[in-house]
Amino acid sequence: MAGGITQSEYWNGEVGTRWAHNQAVLDALFVPLTEALFDRAGLNLGATVLDIGCGSGATTVEAARRVGAAGRVTGADISAPLLAVAQARVGREAPGAAPVTFVEADVEQADLGTFDAALSRFGVMFFPDSLRAFANIRRMLRPAGQLTFLCWRALPENLWVQVPREAVMPLLSEVPPPPAPDTPGPFRFADADGLGALLRNAGFGTVSCAALDRDVILGRGDTDAEAAAAAAHVALNLGPTSHLVREAEPDLRARAEAAVTEALIRHASGGAVRLRAACWLVQAG
Ligand SMILES: C[S@@+](CC[C@H](N)C(=O)[O-])C[C@H]1O[C@@H](n2cnc3c(N)ncnc32)[C@H](O)[C@@H]1O
């Protein structure tokens, strides 16, 4: 549940629509992390691949390019608005890429076939029952198949979230309660030991969690001031800070936008706001 609603309601509601409209911004934000994900996944030519929580499909299409025409790639997600963006990519794949199929499916329980590899860019932290979901993913992998995914480390290590968050918090009348343990959310798998135990309990024999730190570009502009304003817009509309002001009155929103812009301009240079993103790059087989 996210704020008392199901994950399906969450990703099919206003959040999913907002992500869908800003697909290009999000894909650009995640570029350095995506490269590391694919380097680690090491997809073989001709492989069959499942992209879990594929969203608008950027990683699905990239997987298809990497495995080539003899492969096959399935992107699965529960969000209709994001899958509509993904579907629009079909038929526009790179020459020589594998055929891509997008399916609306809950990966916690769906049987989507058998795959040589599974991957996910931040799409595995939202299952109500993670143990059941990872066991289901293990079942869909061939015996030698590998699951490779990115998830976030703790919030304070993720300066791209922490810096805007610290600027917003003093403006709020109430401090939002921390999420309950083991509930869906971006920072759920910050504890690598717990995540490793979960994956082993789900049936994975080998698990590695490597820390991955990369600067991400939160906003660009012709000037540093423009870059900071663009970055504040991303932070307050798309990133994990956005829920703090999602239902705020226009006055509070405007003050939050000003405070976050001021905080982010300190991290701007050469027309870009760069801040550290801290992930676990996980592989389990
Ligand atoms: C943070 S977004 C990441 C989207 C995409 N991988 C990307 O990097 O742009 C998380 C995604 O997981 C999807 N998701 C959440 N629970 C799911 C489930 N049970 N089965 C399939 N997808 C799910 C959401 O709909 C959303 O698209």
mmCIF file of C-alpha atoms and ligand atoms in Angstrom, residues 7-8 10-12 16 19 23 26-27 30 34 51-59 76-80 82 103 105-109 120-128 133 152 186, ligand 1:
data_model
loop_
_atom_site.group_PDB
_atom_site.id
_atom_site.type_symbol
_atom_site.label_atom_id
_atom_site.label_comp_id
_atom_site.label_asym_id
_atom_site.label_seq_id
_atom_site.Cartn_x
_atom_site.Cartn_y
_atom_site.Cartn_z
ATOM 1 C CA GLN A 7 0.210 -0.577 -5.742
ATOM 2 C CA SER A 8 -2.054 -1.063 -8.738
ATOM 3 C CA TYR A 10 -0.823 3.928 -7.160
ATOM 4 C CA TRP A 11 0.873 3.123 -10.495
ATOM 5 C CA ASN A 12 -2.368 3.395 -12.489
ATOM 6 C CA GLY A 16 1.767 6.501 -13.202
ATOM 7 C CA TRP A 19 5.783 9.140 -14.884
ATOM 8 C CA GLN A 23 9.377 9.252 -19.497
ATOM 9 C CA LEU A 26 13.338 9.858 -16.138
ATOM 10 C CA ASP A 27 15.253 7.875 -18.744
ATOM 11 C CA PHE A 30 18.849 7.098 -14.936
ATOM 12 C CA THR A 34 21.185 1.860 -16.597
ATOM 13 C CA ASP A 51 12.087 -6.898 -17.715
ATOM 14 C CA ILE A 52 10.307 -6.667 -14.349
ATOM 15 C CA GLY A 53 8.315 -3.506 -13.638
ATOM 16 C CA CYS A 54 9.398 -2.275 -17.063
ATOM 17 C CA GLY A 55 7.499 1.024 -16.810
ATOM 18 C CA SER A 56 7.661 2.892 -20.090
ATOM 19 C CA GLY A 57 9.967 0.279 -21.586
ATOM 20 C CA ALA A 58 13.351 1.977 -22.052
ATOM 21 C CA THR A 59 15.230 -0.940 -20.493
ATOM 22 C CA ALA A 76 5.879 -6.712 -17.603
ATOM 23 C CA ASP A 77 4.224 -4.034 -15.513
ATOM 24 C CA ILE A 78 0.980 -3.301 -13.676
ATOM 25 C CA SER A 79 0.711 0.316 -14.871
ATOM 26 C CA ALA A 80 -1.548 0.870 -17.887
ATOM 27 C CA LEU A 82 3.289 3.427 -18.457
ATOM 28 C CA VAL A 103 2.247 -7.326 -20.909
ATOM 29 C CA ALA A 105 0.887 -8.425 -15.387
ATOM 30 C CA ASP A 106 1.632 -8.624 -11.684
ATOM 31 C CA VAL A 107 5.081 -10.215 -11.550
ATOM 32 C CA GLU A 108 4.442 -11.346 -7.985
ATOM 33 C CA GLN A 109 2.179 -14.075 -9.316
ATOM 34 C CA SER A 120 14.797 -4.643 -13.441
ATOM 35 C CA ARG A 121 15.583 -0.969 -13.058
ATOM 36 C CA PHE A 122 13.944 -0.017 -9.766
ATOM 37 C CA GLY A 123 10.894 -2.216 -10.434
ATOM 38 C CA VAL A 124 11.215 -4.855 -7.693
ATOM 39 C CA MET A 125 10.638 -2.814 -4.506
ATOM 40 C CA PHE A 126 6.861 -2.581 -4.786
ATOM 41 C CA PHE A 127 5.610 -6.147 -4.316
ATOM 42 C CA PRO A 128 3.262 -6.578 -1.352
ATOM 43 C CA ALA A 133 7.478 -12.383 -5.980
ATOM 44 C CA TRP A 152 18.119 2.174 -3.897
ATOM 45 C CA PRO A 186 11.774 2.921 -3.047
HETATM 46 C C1 LIG B 1 10.058 3.066 -9.989
HETATM 47 S S1 LIG B 1 9.118 2.457 -11.336
HETATM 48 C C2 LIG B 1 10.383 1.893 -12.447
HETATM 49 C C3 LIG B 1 9.906 1.758 -13.867
HETATM 50 C C4 LIG B 1 10.962 1.370 -14.893
HETATM 51 N N1 LIG B 1 11.629 0.127 -14.564
HETATM 52 C C5 LIG B 1 11.970 2.476 -15.081
HETATM 53 O O1 LIG B 1 13.130 2.315 -14.671
HETATM 54 O O2 LIG B 1 11.603 3.534 -15.652
HETATM 55 C C6 LIG B 1 8.465 0.938 -10.673
HETATM 56 C C7 LIG B 1 7.635 0.162 -11.651
HETATM 57 O O3 LIG B 1 7.265 -1.091 -11.065
HETATM 58 C C8 LIG B 1 5.946 -1.391 -11.480
HETATM 59 N N2 LIG B 1 5.366 -2.392 -10.572
HETATM 60 C C9 LIG B 1 5.021 -2.227 -9.270
HETATM 61 N N3 LIG B 1 4.532 -3.383 -8.772
HETATM 62 C C10 LIG B 1 4.549 -4.290 -9.781
HETATM 63 C C11 LIG B 1 4.163 -5.673 -9.898
HETATM 64 N N4 LIG B 1 3.633 -6.320 -8.862
HETATM 65 N N5 LIG B 1 4.329 -6.300 -11.076
HETATM 66 C C12 LIG B 1 4.847 -5.621 -12.145
HETATM 67 N N6 LIG B 1 5.234 -4.324 -12.095
HETATM 68 C C13 LIG B 1 5.096 -3.667 -10.937
HETATM 69 C C14 LIG B 1 5.256 -0.023 -11.447
HETATM 70 O O4 LIG B 1 4.045 -0.013 -12.163
HETATM 71 C C15 LIG B 1 6.336 0.864 -12.038
HETATM 72 O O5 LIG B 1 6.245 0.949 -13.428
#
